[in-house]
Amino acid sequence: SQQGEEDPQALSIQEGENATMNCSYKTSINNLQWYRQNSGRGLVHLILIRSNEREKHSGRLRVTLDTSKKSSSLLITASRAADTASYFCATTSGGSYIPTFGRGTSLIVHP
Amino acid sequence: DAMVIQNPRYQVTQFGKPVTLSCSQTLNHNVMYWYQQKSSQAPKLLFHYYDKDFNNEADTPDNFQSRRPNTSFCFLDIRSPGLGDAAMYLCATSRDPGTSGTYEQYFGPGTRLTVT
């Protein structure tokens, strides 16, 4: 069964705007990862945040984690057309190293 | 460049005709995974290898088999493809998180399987 659920399912914005995607999960996690998938391609790892961390940055990406709300958000600042892709959160829990993926958010950035 | 390679990128097979998808990696990772992904859905784990140890997901149909002859290669065999098996098949690798402390997965570009 899926652990993470992304919201919204689809997001359409203009180039230069910020894009925010959310991920909610049901059980306690060890860490949460965000991946990007361009159409018809494999997934690419973006960032990992551990359960004892609250915020991480990588370039134009900012990830937050609120374990009390069992949720995470991915913010892409100053979006570009090349950011058009699906974004998935993936969680690991308990003793497992296997991440469980959500359904993803489809982001379209219009030039 | 070190990477995960999948062949072929597109595969068309007939209903019931066995098909094999291949994956190779130059990362020397000891864990390899096979995922099935249908349109607008999450990648669904079929099975994974921890070194030579095979781990099957409980809901993976018997129609799906896998082989890992060595560290670098892993194969997905679909014995009798049905129309419902049409999907993108993704191979991924990762280091042993117990020793590396990392959980990042590295994905291949996928094989798009069509069943006619």
XYZ file of N, CA, C and O in Angstrom, chain B residues 27-88:
248
model
N 27.497 1.001 -11.221
C 27.661 1.671 -9.925
C 28.200 0.731 -8.858
O 28.544 1.183 -7.771
N 28.206 -0.564 -9.150
C 28.633 -1.575 -8.185
C 27.780 -1.558 -6.914
O 28.283 -1.845 -5.819
N 26.506 -1.238 -7.080
C 25.593 -1.258 -5.947
C 25.133 -2.683 -5.690
O 24.904 -3.456 -6.628
N 24.966 -3.018 -4.421
C 24.602 -4.394 -4.120
C 23.093 -4.630 -4.106
O 22.654 -5.770 -4.077
N 22.289 -3.573 -4.155
C 20.840 -3.758 -4.163
C 20.295 -3.341 -5.532
O 20.645 -2.273 -6.045
N 19.473 -4.207 -6.120
C 18.826 -3.896 -7.393
C 17.330 -4.166 -7.277
O 16.919 -5.123 -6.619
N 16.544 -3.315 -7.920
C 15.087 -3.349 -7.801
C 14.441 -3.371 -9.190
O 14.969 -2.796 -10.144
N 13.272 -3.990 -9.254
C 12.407 -3.870 -10.425
C 11.069 -3.290 -9.976
O 10.447 -3.795 -9.040
N 10.667 -2.215 -10.702
C 9.383 -1.581 -10.458
C 8.529 -1.661 -11.718
O 9.042 -1.612 -12.837
N 7.228 -1.730 -11.512
C 6.255 -1.580 -12.588
C 5.544 -0.250 -12.371
O 5.089 0.037 -11.266
N 5.454 0.543 -13.436
C 4.759 1.831 -13.307
C 3.771 1.984 -14.445
O 4.148 1.977 -15.624
N 2.520 2.127 -14.081
C 1.479 2.401 -15.071
C 1.186 3.895 -15.088
O 1.565 4.619 -14.168
N 0.517 4.326 -16.130
C 0.333 5.743 -16.370
C -0.266 6.460 -15.161
O -1.272 6.013 -14.600
N 0.380 7.566 -14.767
C -0.081 8.417 -13.675
C -0.177 7.676 -12.337
O -0.973 8.055 -11.476
N 0.612 6.627 -12.182
C 0.614 5.888 -10.920
C 1.999 5.870 -10.301
O 2.993 6.191 -10.950
N 2.038 5.500 -9.044
C 3.317 5.353 -8.351
C 4.057 4.138 -8.876
O 3.434 3.153 -9.284
N 5.366 4.160 -8.887
C 6.121 2.936 -9.183
C 5.772 1.868 -8.148
O 5.748 2.140 -6.946
N 5.509 0.670 -8.633
C 5.130 -0.442 -7.763
C 6.275 -1.444 -7.729
O 6.658 -1.979 -8.774
N 6.795 -1.691 -6.551
C 7.920 -2.611 -6.420
C 7.463 -4.044 -6.696
O 6.499 -4.519 -6.098
N 8.170 -4.698 -7.604
C 7.881 -6.110 -7.911
C 8.752 -7.023 -7.054
O 8.261 -7.957 -6.428
N 10.049 -6.773 -7.058
C 11.003 -7.521 -6.234
C 12.321 -6.771 -6.203
O 12.525 -5.819 -6.955
N 13.200 -7.239 -5.318
C 14.536 -6.667 -5.290
C 15.539 -7.717 -4.845
O 15.179 -8.738 -4.247
N 16.768 -7.480 -5.199
C 17.888 -8.331 -4.803
C 18.764 -7.557 -3.842
O 19.137 -6.426 -4.098
N 19.093 -8.190 -2.733
C 20.138 -7.698 -1.845
C 21.297 -8.652 -2.064
O 21.295 -9.761 -1.559
N 22.281 -8.212 -2.827
C 23.317 -9.108 -3.334
C 22.600 -10.226 -4.105
O 21.862 -9.941 -5.029
N 22.800 -11.472 -3.725
C 22.125 -12.557 -4.446
C 20.809 -12.961 -3.807
O 20.100 -13.842 -4.310
N 20.489 -12.353 -2.697
C 19.246 -12.705 -2.002
C 18.055 -12.060 -2.699
O 17.977 -10.835 -2.803
N 17.127 -12.908 -3.128
C 15.946 -12.459 -3.865
C 14.813 -12.192 -2.884
O 14.532 -13.008 -2.008
N 14.161 -11.042 -3.048
C 13.045 -10.664 -2.185
C 11.849 -10.314 -3.055
O 11.858 -9.308 -3.770
N 10.837 -11.162 -2.969
C 9.640 -10.992 -3.792
C 8.587 -10.242 -2.989
O 8.380 -10.537 -1.806
N 7.924 -9.259 -3.602
C 6.802 -8.619 -2.929
C 5.621 -9.584 -2.908
O 5.417 -10.357 -3.855
N 4.836 -9.519 -1.852
C 3.757 -10.491 -1.648
C 2.737 -10.480 -2.780
O 2.166 -11.520 -3.122
N 2.514 -9.305 -3.369
C 1.462 -9.217 -4.392
C 2.009 -9.248 -5.817
O 1.291 -8.945 -6.763
N 3.262 -9.612 -5.973
C 3.824 -9.743 -7.317
C 3.348 -11.056 -7.930
O 3.558 -12.123 -7.338
N 2.703 -10.998 -9.097
C 2.185 -12.237 -9.710
C 3.321 -13.203 -10.052
O 4.435 -12.806 -10.373
N 2.979 -14.495 -10.028
C 3.951 -15.539 -10.369
C 4.441 -15.424 -11.805
O 5.471 -15.997 -12.157
N 3.682 -14.729 -12.617
C 4.033 -14.496 -14.013
C 5.346 -13.727 -14.155
O 5.989 -13.749 -15.197
N 5.738 -13.049 -13.101
C 6.955 -12.245 -13.113
C 8.059 -12.989 -12.372
O 7.875 -13.423 -11.235
N 9.202 -13.129 -13.037
C 10.361 -13.774 -12.447
C 11.572 -12.855 -12.648
O 11.559 -11.961 -13.489
N 12.620 -13.122 -11.888
C 13.815 -12.309 -12.035
C 15.056 -13.153 -11.849
O 15.017 -14.205 -11.198
N 16.114 -12.706 -12.482
C 17.421 -13.355 -12.351
C 18.481 -12.284 -12.150
O 18.414 -11.221 -12.758
N 19.461 -12.602 -11.319
C 20.596 -11.700 -11.159
C 21.861 -12.554 -11.207
O 22.337 -13.034 -10.179
N 22.406 -12.745 -12.385
C 23.566 -13.635 -12.527
C 24.839 -13.092 -11.902
O 25.722 -13.874 -11.533
N 24.943 -11.794 -11.786
C 26.115 -11.178 -11.152
C 25.723 -9.794 -10.640
O 24.574 -9.376 -10.801
N 26.678 -9.096 -10.031
C 26.381 -7.793 -9.433
C 25.840 -6.807 -10.446
O 24.991 -5.981 -10.132
N 26.339 -6.885 -11.672
C 26.044 -5.843 -12.654
C 24.719 -6.013 -13.376
O 24.147 -5.049 -13.852
N 24.251 -7.248 -13.507
C 23.091 -7.496 -14.361
C 21.899 -8.035 -13.577
O 22.060 -8.819 -12.640
N 20.713 -7.635 -14.046
C 19.487 -8.161 -13.476
C 18.457 -8.234 -14.601
O 18.390 -7.321 -15.445
N 17.691 -9.317 -14.624
C 16.718 -9.520 -15.688
C 15.317 -9.670 -15.097
O 15.147 -10.217 -14.016
N 14.356 -9.177 -15.846
C 12.940 -9.364 -15.515
C 12.334 -10.233 -16.609
O 12.366 -9.862 -17.787
N 11.806 -11.379 -16.226
C 11.159 -12.282 -17.162
C 9.657 -12.256 -16.920
O 9.208 -12.457 -15.784
N 8.909 -12.011 -17.973
C 7.453 -12.104 -17.894
C 7.062 -13.324 -18.709
O 7.229 -13.351 -19.938
N 6.579 -14.337 -18.036
C 6.430 -15.649 -18.671
C 5.285 -15.684 -19.679
O 5.390 -16.284 -20.747
N 4.180 -15.047 -19.350
C 3.024 -15.047 -20.242
C 2.347 -13.683 -20.130
O 1.393 -13.519 -19.359
N 2.870 -12.705 -20.864
C 2.355 -11.333 -20.709
C 0.879 -11.231 -21.064
O 0.423 -11.789 -22.075
N 0.169 -10.539 -20.217
C -1.220 -10.211 -20.499
C -1.332 -8.730 -20.817
O -0.383 -7.964 -20.647
N -2.513 -8.343 -21.289
C -2.714 -6.937 -21.651
C -2.500 -6.028 -20.447
O -2.034 -4.893 -20.585
N -2.801 -6.534 -19.274
C -2.640 -5.738 -18.055
C -1.195 -5.550 -17.636
O -0.914 -4.774 -16.714
N -0.271 -6.229 -18.300
C 1.147 -6.095 -17.972
C 1.820 -4.985 -18.768
O 3.007 -4.701 -18.557
N 1.075 -4.378 -19.672
C 1.627 -3.245 -20.410
C 1.890 -2.108 -19.433
O 0.986 -1.690 -18.692
N 3.127 -1.654 -19.422
C 3.534 -0.658 -18.426
C 4.965 -0.224 -18.712
O 5.621 -0.753 -19.606
N 5.439 0.716 -17.929
C 6.859 1.063 -17.898
C 7.494 0.213 -16.797
O 6.946 0.129 -15.681
